[in-house]
């Protein structure tokens, strides 16, 4: 392990919710919950104001509504968050060539590799400047941890939340870790934590006292050795600049189980198209098509087909996904569908026979759509206004959807740099109202949203 705290861990504070508050002046300082709003939705992120009520990520949305009934509930805008993330990651890459993103809002940086820091004082200065730069560019806050290892840097950033900076000086790690809960260590989830608790082990110090042999007996060889090393603050993992994607996939969970086989087929084709868009955004192609189906009884089936070469052709992926669907029994209803592509490459080698089949699939889509009853086609083409998403009105300008239903949509008209705006209600098919791109959070600093 190195002798200076030159590994930095950045974790943006309540990222999705904070981005929504920055974008919507009327929500600043208020409880905001971002996630799926249907009966089976889960919380993606909750603002710190919502966390006071016990709301947290991965919680069922129905439970969150019971805990915080007056919070603002919004559907995620992943393209918007990704654009902000790219701004933040750009700042990190100015510090070092070794940046390891863990998610849109979290990353490790090896400051020593970039010559940005070499001791505690220089590392602290870099961390403070980074936080200021992030606020200047995005208007958001991030918490920074600095330590001599990845594990300790991540623990430090957690201690720094929200909007802070914590440095763990080399030589103080054992004393700092000792009284902490075993759940502080990476890889100790609820199940492992309960197992250790039943053995009378509650703190990191008690892991060390128990000894390596006892941990191996309790948890197995690999987990026991690894956990004992972490309790001693040993972590030699390097910051890895590129984490190669192994697959690209999309999936949807439905509020009501889908029973109609035609509808299931249409959903699979729609998911295939979304998956291909993500492939192309990443400049990738893939040769293995994967279909995921979760049925009414929560049983999950996965089917795959490997093509003769990598593809990013939507017709080829749609046709392969439909072929896989033919072998799945959807009797009783489907609650989740997913389409993925693995075996990734940065080139395509199209299978002419698969392409020919794909062209037939395009025609099949049109034929199937014609078989859908007129009432259902009307539902498909009806304009949908999603809570939290951006709109523009010909007369009132930029705003965002507060809610919709019963043929009406409610919009609050405001921008990131305005005062809280007025609320107005329109018919859902008002020709003066249209979907819009997000506005920059900081004036003069553009945010380009990628379509997802």
Coordinates of C-alpha atoms in Angstrom, one line a residue:
X1 CA 0.0 0.0 0.0
X2 CA 1.3 3.5 -0.8
X3 CA 2.6 6.0 1.8
X4 CA 0.5 9.0 0.7
X5 CA -3.3 9.4 0.4
X6 CA -3.2 9.8 -3.4
X7 CA -6.2 7.6 -4.3
X8 CA -9.3 9.7 -4.6
X9 CA -12.9 8.5 -4.5
X10 CA -15.6 10.8 -5.7
X11 CA -19.3 10.2 -4.9
X12 CA -21.8 12.7 -6.1
X13 CA -24.4 13.6 -3.4
X14 CA -27.9 12.1 -4.0
X15 CA -27.1 12.5 -7.7
X16 CA -30.4 12.0 -9.5
X17 CA -32.4 13.9 -6.9
X18 CA -29.9 16.7 -6.6
X19 CA -29.9 17.1 -10.4
X20 CA -33.7 17.4 -10.4
X21 CA -33.6 20.0 -7.6
X22 CA -31.0 22.0 -9.4
X23 CA -33.1 21.8 -12.6
X24 CA -36.4 22.8 -10.8
X25 CA -36.2 25.8 -8.4
X26 CA -39.6 24.9 -6.8
X27 CA -38.1 21.6 -5.5
X28 CA -35.0 23.0 -3.8
X29 CA -34.9 22.2 -0.1
X30 CA -37.8 19.8 -0.5
X31 CA -38.2 16.0 -0.4
X32 CA -37.6 14.6 -3.9
X33 CA -37.8 10.9 -4.8
X34 CA -36.7 9.6 -8.2
X35 CA -37.6 6.2 -9.5
X36 CA -40.3 4.1 -11.1
X37 CA -43.7 5.5 -10.3
X38 CA -45.8 2.4 -11.0
X39 CA -47.0 0.0 -8.3
X40 CA -43.9 -2.2 -8.8
X41 CA -41.5 0.7 -9.0
X42 CA -38.5 1.2 -6.8
X43 CA -36.6 4.2 -5.5
X44 CA -33.5 5.1 -7.5
X45 CA -32.4 8.1 -5.4
X46 CA -33.9 10.1 -2.6
X47 CA -32.9 13.7 -1.7
X48 CA -31.5 14.2 1.8
X49 CA -34.8 15.9 2.7
X50 CA -36.6 12.7 1.8
X51 CA -34.1 10.5 3.7
X52 CA -35.2 12.2 6.9
X53 CA -38.5 10.3 6.5
X54 CA -36.7 7.0 6.0
X55 CA -36.8 6.9 2.2
X56 CA -33.8 5.3 0.6
X57 CA -32.6 3.8 -2.7
X58 CA -33.9 0.3 -3.7
X59 CA -37.0 0.8 -1.4
X60 CA -40.4 -0.1 -3.0
X61 CA -42.0 3.1 -4.3
X62 CA -45.2 2.3 -2.6
X63 CA -43.4 2.2 0.8
X64 CA -41.7 5.5 0.0
X65 CA -45.1 7.1 -0.7
X66 CA -46.4 6.0 2.7
X67 CA -43.3 7.4 4.5
X68 CA -43.2 10.7 2.6
X69 CA -46.6 11.3 1.0
X70 CA -45.9 15.0 0.3
X71 CA -42.6 14.4 -1.5
X72 CA -42.2 15.1 -5.3
X73 CA -42.1 11.8 -7.2
X74 CA -40.3 12.0 -10.5
X75 CA -39.4 9.5 -13.3
X76 CA -35.6 9.4 -14.0
X77 CA -34.1 11.3 -16.9
X78 CA -31.1 9.1 -17.6
X79 CA -29.9 10.9 -20.7
X80 CA -29.7 14.1 -18.6
X81 CA -27.9 12.5 -15.8
X82 CA -25.4 10.8 -18.2
X83 CA -24.6 14.2 -19.8
X84 CA -23.8 15.7 -16.3
X85 CA -21.8 12.6 -15.5
X86 CA -19.7 13.1 -18.6
X87 CA -18.9 16.7 -17.4
X88 CA -17.8 15.3 -14.0
X89 CA -15.7 12.5 -15.5
X90 CA -14.1 15.0 -17.8
X91 CA -12.9 16.9 -14.7
X92 CA -11.5 13.7 -13.2
X93 CA -9.6 12.8 -16.4
X94 CA -7.9 16.2 -16.3
X95 CA -6.3 15.0 -13.0
X96 CA -5.1 11.6 -14.1
X97 CA -5.1 9.0 -16.9
X98 CA -6.2 6.4 -14.3
X99 CA -9.9 7.1 -13.7
X100 CA -12.1 4.1 -12.8
X101 CA -15.8 5.0 -13.1
X102 CA -18.1 2.7 -10.9
X103 CA -21.4 4.3 -12.0
X104 CA -22.6 7.6 -13.4
X105 CA -22.0 9.4 -10.1
X106 CA -19.0 7.5 -8.6
X107 CA -15.3 7.0 -9.5
X108 CA -11.8 6.3 -8.3
X109 CA -8.8 8.4 -9.4
X110 CA -5.1 7.6 -9.0
X111 CA -3.7 11.1 -8.4
X112 CA -0.1 9.9 -8.2
X113 CA -0.3 8.4 -11.7
X114 CA -1.2 11.8 -13.1
X115 CA 1.3 13.8 -11.1
X116 CA -1.5 15.7 -9.5
X117 CA -0.6 14.8 -5.9
X118 CA 2.3 13.1 -4.2
X119 CA 1.7 13.8 -0.4
X120 CA -1.2 14.6 1.9
X121 CA -1.0 18.4 1.4
X122 CA -1.1 18.2 -2.4
X123 CA -3.9 15.6 -2.3
X124 CA -6.0 17.7 0.0
X125 CA -5.6 20.7 -2.3
X126 CA -6.6 18.6 -5.4
X127 CA -9.7 17.3 -3.6
X128 CA -10.8 20.8 -2.5
X129 CA -10.3 22.2 -6.0
X130 CA -12.2 19.2 -7.6
X131 CA -15.2 19.9 -5.4
X132 CA -15.2 23.6 -6.4
X133 CA -14.8 22.7 -10.1
X134 CA -17.7 20.3 -10.0
X135 CA -20.0 22.9 -8.4
X136 CA -18.9 25.5 -10.9
X137 CA -19.5 23.3 -13.9
X138 CA -22.6 21.4 -12.8
X139 CA -24.1 23.3 -9.9
X140 CA -24.1 20.1 -7.9
X141 CA -22.0 18.8 -5.0
X142 CA -19.8 15.8 -4.5
X143 CA -18.1 14.2 -1.6
X144 CA -14.4 13.3 -1.8
X145 CA -12.4 10.7 0.1
X146 CA -8.6 10.5 0.0
X147 CA -6.6 7.5 1.2
X148 CA -3.7 5.2 0.4
X149 CA -6.1 2.5 -1.0
X150 CA -9.4 2.2 -2.8
X151 CA -11.2 0.6 0.1
X152 CA -10.2 3.4 2.5
X153 CA -10.9 6.2 0.0
X154 CA -14.4 4.9 -0.5
X155 CA -14.9 4.7 3.3
X156 CA -13.6 8.3 3.5
X157 CA -16.0 9.6 0.9
X158 CA -18.9 8.0 2.8
X159 CA -17.8 9.8 6.0
X160 CA -17.5 13.0 4.0
X161 CA -21.2 13.0 2.9
X162 CA -22.8 15.3 2.1
X163 CA -20.6 17.9 0.4
X164 CA -17.4 17.2 2.3
X165 CA -13.8 16.0 2.1
X166 CA -12.2 13.5 4.4
X167 CA -8.5 12.4 4.3
X168 CA -7.4 9.2 6.0
X169 CA -3.7 9.6 6.8
X170 CA -1.5 6.5 6.2
X171 CA -0.7 4.9 9.5
X172 CA -4.0 5.8 11.1
X173 CA -6.1 3.2 9.2
X174 CA -6.3 0.5 11.8
X175 CA -7.3 2.8 14.6
X176 CA -9.9 4.4 12.4
X177 CA -11.4 1.1 11.2
X178 CA -11.4 -0.7 14.5
X179 CA -14.6 0.5 16.2
X180 CA -16.6 0.6 12.9
X181 CA -19.3 -1.9 12.1
X182 CA -18.3 -5.0 10.0
X183 CA -20.9 -3.7 7.5
X184 CA -18.4 -0.9 6.7
X185 CA -16.1 -3.3 4.8
X186 CA -16.8 -4.0 1.1
X187 CA -18.5 -7.3 0.5
X188 CA -20.2 -7.5 3.9
X189 CA -23.9 -7.3 3.1
X190 CA -26.9 -8.2 5.3
X191 CA -26.4 -11.9 5.0
X192 CA -22.7 -11.9 5.9
X193 CA -23.2 -9.3 8.5
X194 CA -25.9 -11.4 10.2
X195 CA -23.6 -14.5 10.0
X196 CA -20.8 -12.6 11.8
X197 CA -23.2 -11.1 14.3
X198 CA -24.4 -14.6 15.3
X199 CA -20.8 -15.5 15.9
X200 CA -20.4 -12.5 18.2
X201 CA -18.5 -10.4 15.7
X202 CA -19.9 -6.9 15.4
X203 CA -16.9 -4.6 14.8
X204 CA -13.8 -4.6 12.6
X205 CA -11.6 -4.9 15.7
X206 CA -13.6 -8.1 16.6
X207 CA -12.8 -9.5 13.1
X208 CA -9.1 -9.1 13.8
X209 CA -9.4 -10.6 17.3
X210 CA -11.3 -13.6 15.9
X211 CA -8.4 -14.4 13.6
X212 CA -8.0 -15.5 10.0
X213 CA -8.6 -19.2 10.7
X214 CA -12.0 -18.5 12.4
X215 CA -13.1 -16.2 9.5
X216 CA -12.2 -19.0 7.0
X217 CA -14.2 -21.5 9.1
X218 CA -17.2 -19.1 9.2
X219 CA -17.2 -17.7 5.6
X220 CA -15.1 -20.0 3.5
X221 CA -11.5 -19.7 2.3
X222 CA -11.8 -16.9 -0.3
X223 CA -14.2 -14.7 1.6
X224 CA -12.5 -15.3 5.0
X225 CA -9.0 -14.4 3.7
X226 CA -10.2 -11.4 1.9
X227 CA -12.3 -10.0 4.8
X228 CA -9.4 -10.5 7.3
X229 CA -7.0 -8.6 5.0
X230 CA -9.5 -5.7 4.7
X231 CA -10.0 -5.6 8.5
X232 CA -6.2 -5.1 8.7
X233 CA -6.6 -2.2 6.2
X234 CA -4.7 -4.2 3.5
X235 CA -5.9 -3.4 0.0
X236 CA -3.5 -3.5 -3.0
X237 CA -6.1 -3.1 -5.8
X238 CA -5.0 -0.7 -8.5
X239 CA -7.2 1.9 -10.1
X240 CA -8.2 0.5 -13.5
X241 CA -8.8 3.1 -16.2
X242 CA -11.0 0.9 -18.5
X243 CA -13.7 -1.4 -17.2
X244 CA -14.7 -3.3 -20.3
X245 CA -18.4 -3.7 -20.9
X246 CA -19.4 -7.4 -21.2
X247 CA -22.9 -6.8 -22.4
X248 CA -25.5 -4.1 -23.2
X249 CA -29.1 -4.7 -22.1
X250 CA -32.5 -3.0 -21.4
X251 CA -35.5 -4.2 -19.6
X252 CA -38.9 -3.0 -18.4
X253 CA -41.1 -4.1 -15.5
X254 CA -44.8 -3.7 -16.2
X255 CA -47.4 -2.3 -13.7
X256 CA -49.9 -4.9 -14.9
X257 CA -48.9 -8.4 -16.2
X258 CA -49.1 -8.7 -20.0
X259 CA -51.2 -11.6 -21.1
X260 CA -51.7 -10.9 -24.8
X261 CA -49.0 -12.7 -26.9
X262 CA -49.1 -10.0 -29.6
X263 CA -48.4 -7.3 -27.1
X264 CA -45.5 -9.3 -25.6
X265 CA -44.0 -9.6 -29.1
X266 CA -44.3 -5.8 -29.7
X267 CA -42.7 -5.1 -26.4
X268 CA -39.8 -7.4 -27.2
X269 CA -39.2 -5.6 -30.5
X270 CA -39.3 -2.2 -28.8
X271 CA -36.8 -3.3 -26.3
X272 CA -34.5 -4.7 -29.0
X273 CA -34.5 -1.3 -30.7
X274 CA -33.6 0.5 -27.5
X275 CA -30.8 -2.0 -26.9
X276 CA -29.4 -1.4 -30.3
X277 CA -29.5 2.4 -29.8
X278 CA -27.3 1.9 -26.7
X279 CA -25.0 -0.4 -28.6
X280 CA -24.5 2.3 -31.3
X281 CA -24.0 5.0 -28.7
X282 CA -21.1 3.0 -27.3
X283 CA -19.7 2.2 -30.8
X284 CA -20.2 -1.5 -30.2
X285 CA -21.7 -4.5 -31.9
X286 CA -22.5 -8.0 -30.4
X287 CA -23.0 -11.5 -31.6
X288 CA -25.1 -13.1 -28.7
X289 CA -28.7 -12.0 -28.3
X290 CA -30.3 -12.6 -24.9
X291 CA -34.0 -12.5 -24.0
X292 CA -35.1 -12.3 -20.4
X293 CA -38.7 -13.0 -19.3
X294 CA -40.0 -12.9 -15.8
X295 CA -43.4 -14.5 -15.5
X296 CA -46.4 -13.8 -13.3
X297 CA -45.1 -16.2 -10.6
X298 CA -41.7 -14.5 -10.5
X299 CA -39.9 -17.3 -12.3
X300 CA -37.3 -15.9 -14.7
X301 CA -36.4 -17.5 -18.0
X302 CA -33.3 -16.5 -20.0
X303 CA -32.8 -17.6 -23.6
X304 CA -29.9 -16.7 -25.9
X305 CA -28.8 -17.1 -29.5
X306 CA -25.4 -16.6 -31.0
X307 CA -25.1 -15.1 -34.5
X308 CA -22.3 -15.8 -37.0
X309 CA -20.8 -12.4 -36.5
X310 CA -21.2 -9.2 -34.4
X311 CA -24.2 -6.9 -35.4
X312 CA -25.7 -3.6 -34.5
X313 CA -28.5 -4.0 -37.0
X314 CA -31.9 -3.4 -35.2
X315 CA -33.7 -5.7 -37.6
X316 CA -31.3 -8.6 -36.9
X317 CA -31.6 -8.1 -33.1
X318 CA -35.4 -7.9 -33.3
X319 CA -35.7 -11.1 -35.3
X320 CA -33.4 -13.0 -33.0
X321 CA -35.3 -11.8 -30.0
X322 CA -38.6 -12.9 -31.5
X323 CA -37.2 -16.3 -32.3
X324 CA -36.1 -16.7 -28.7
X325 CA -39.6 -15.6 -27.6
X326 CA -41.2 -18.4 -29.6
X327 CA -39.6 -20.9 -27.1
X328 CA -40.9 -19.2 -24.0
X329 CA -44.3 -20.0 -22.4
X330 CA -45.9 -16.7 -21.4
X331 CA -49.2 -18.3 -20.2
X332 CA -50.4 -16.7 -17.1
X333 CA -48.8 -13.3 -17.8
X334 CA -45.4 -11.6 -18.1
X335 CA -44.3 -9.0 -15.5
X336 CA -40.8 -8.2 -16.9
X337 CA -39.1 -8.3 -20.3
X338 CA -35.5 -7.7 -21.2
X339 CA -33.3 -7.8 -24.3
X340 CA -29.5 -7.8 -24.2
X341 CA -26.5 -8.2 -26.5
X342 CA -23.2 -9.8 -25.3
X343 CA -20.1 -11.0 -27.1
X344 CA -19.3 -7.4 -27.8
X345 CA -16.9 -6.0 -30.4
X346 CA -16.1 -2.7 -31.9
X347 CA -16.9 -3.9 -35.5
X348 CA -19.8 -5.6 -37.3
X349 CA -19.7 -8.7 -39.5
X350 CA -23.3 -9.0 -40.7
X351 CA -24.9 -12.3 -41.3
X352 CA -26.6 -11.9 -44.7
X353 CA -29.1 -14.6 -43.9
X354 CA -30.0 -13.0 -40.6
X355 CA -30.3 -9.7 -42.3
X356 CA -32.7 -11.2 -44.8
X357 CA -34.7 -12.6 -41.9
X358 CA -34.6 -9.2 -40.3
X359 CA -36.2 -7.5 -43.3
X360 CA -39.0 -10.0 -43.0
X361 CA -39.3 -9.1 -39.4
X362 CA -39.8 -5.4 -40.3
X363 CA -42.8 -6.5 -42.5
X364 CA -44.0 -8.7 -39.7
X365 CA -44.0 -5.8 -37.3
X366 CA -46.3 -3.9 -39.6
X367 CA -48.6 -6.8 -40.1
X368 CA -48.9 -7.5 -36.4
X369 CA -49.5 -3.9 -35.6
X370 CA -52.5 -4.0 -38.1
X371 CA -53.9 -6.8 -36.1
X372 CA -54.1 -4.8 -32.9
X373 CA -57.6 -3.5 -32.1
X374 CA -58.2 0.2 -32.9
X375 CA -58.8 1.0 -29.2
X376 CA -55.3 -0.4 -28.3
X377 CA -53.6 1.5 -31.2
X378 CA -55.1 4.7 -29.9
X379 CA -53.6 4.0 -26.5
X380 CA -50.2 3.4 -28.1
X381 CA -50.1 6.7 -30.0
X382 CA -51.7 8.8 -27.2
X383 CA -49.2 11.5 -26.1
X384 CA -47.7 10.6 -22.7
X385 CA -46.4 13.2 -20.4
X386 CA -43.9 11.8 -17.9
X387 CA -43.6 13.3 -14.4
X388 CA -40.5 15.4 -14.1
X389 CA -39.6 15.5 -17.8
X390 CA -39.1 18.7 -19.8
X391 CA -41.7 20.4 -22.0
X392 CA -42.0 23.7 -23.8
X393 CA -45.2 25.7 -24.4
X394 CA -45.5 28.1 -27.3
X395 CA -46.8 30.8 -25.0
X396 CA -45.4 30.1 -21.6
X397 CA -41.9 28.7 -22.5
X398 CA -39.9 26.0 -20.7
X399 CA -41.4 23.9 -17.9
X400 CA -41.6 20.4 -16.5
X401 CA -44.5 17.9 -16.0
X402 CA -45.8 17.7 -12.5
X403 CA -48.4 15.1 -13.4
X404 CA -51.0 13.9 -15.9
X405 CA -54.2 12.0 -15.9
X406 CA -57.9 12.1 -17.0
X407 CA -56.8 13.7 -20.3
X408 CA -55.0 16.6 -18.7
X409 CA -51.4 17.5 -17.9
X410 CA -50.1 19.8 -15.2
X411 CA -46.9 21.8 -16.0
X412 CA -44.8 24.1 -13.8
X413 CA -43.0 26.7 -15.9
X414 CA -39.6 27.5 -14.5
X415 CA -35.9 27.1 -15.5
X416 CA -32.7 26.3 -13.5
X417 CA -31.9 30.0 -13.1
X418 CA -35.5 31.4 -12.5
X419 CA -37.6 31.8 -9.4
X420 CA -40.1 29.0 -8.6
X421 CA -42.6 29.1 -11.5
X422 CA -46.4 29.1 -12.0
X423 CA -48.4 25.9 -12.5
X424 CA -50.8 25.5 -15.4
X425 CA -53.0 22.7 -16.7
X426 CA -53.6 21.7 -20.3
X427 CA -55.3 19.0 -22.4
X428 CA -52.9 16.2 -23.1
X429 CA -53.2 16.9 -26.8
X430 CA -52.7 20.6 -26.6
X431 CA -50.8 21.4 -29.9
X432 CA -48.9 24.3 -28.2
X433 CA -47.2 21.8 -25.8
X434 CA -44.3 19.7 -26.8
X435 CA -41.5 17.6 -25.2
X436 CA -38.2 19.5 -24.8
X437 CA -34.5 19.0 -24.0
X438 CA -33.2 19.7 -20.5
X439 CA -31.7 23.2 -19.9
X440 CA -28.1 23.6 -18.6
X441 CA -27.9 23.7 -14.8
X442 CA -25.2 26.4 -14.9
X443 CA -25.7 29.3 -17.3
X444 CA -23.2 29.2 -20.1
X445 CA -22.3 25.5 -19.5
X446 CA -24.2 23.3 -21.9
X447 CA -25.6 19.9 -21.1
X448 CA -26.2 17.7 -24.2
X449 CA -28.7 15.0 -23.5
X450 CA -28.2 11.7 -25.2
X451 CA -31.3 9.9 -26.2
X452 CA -31.8 6.6 -24.4

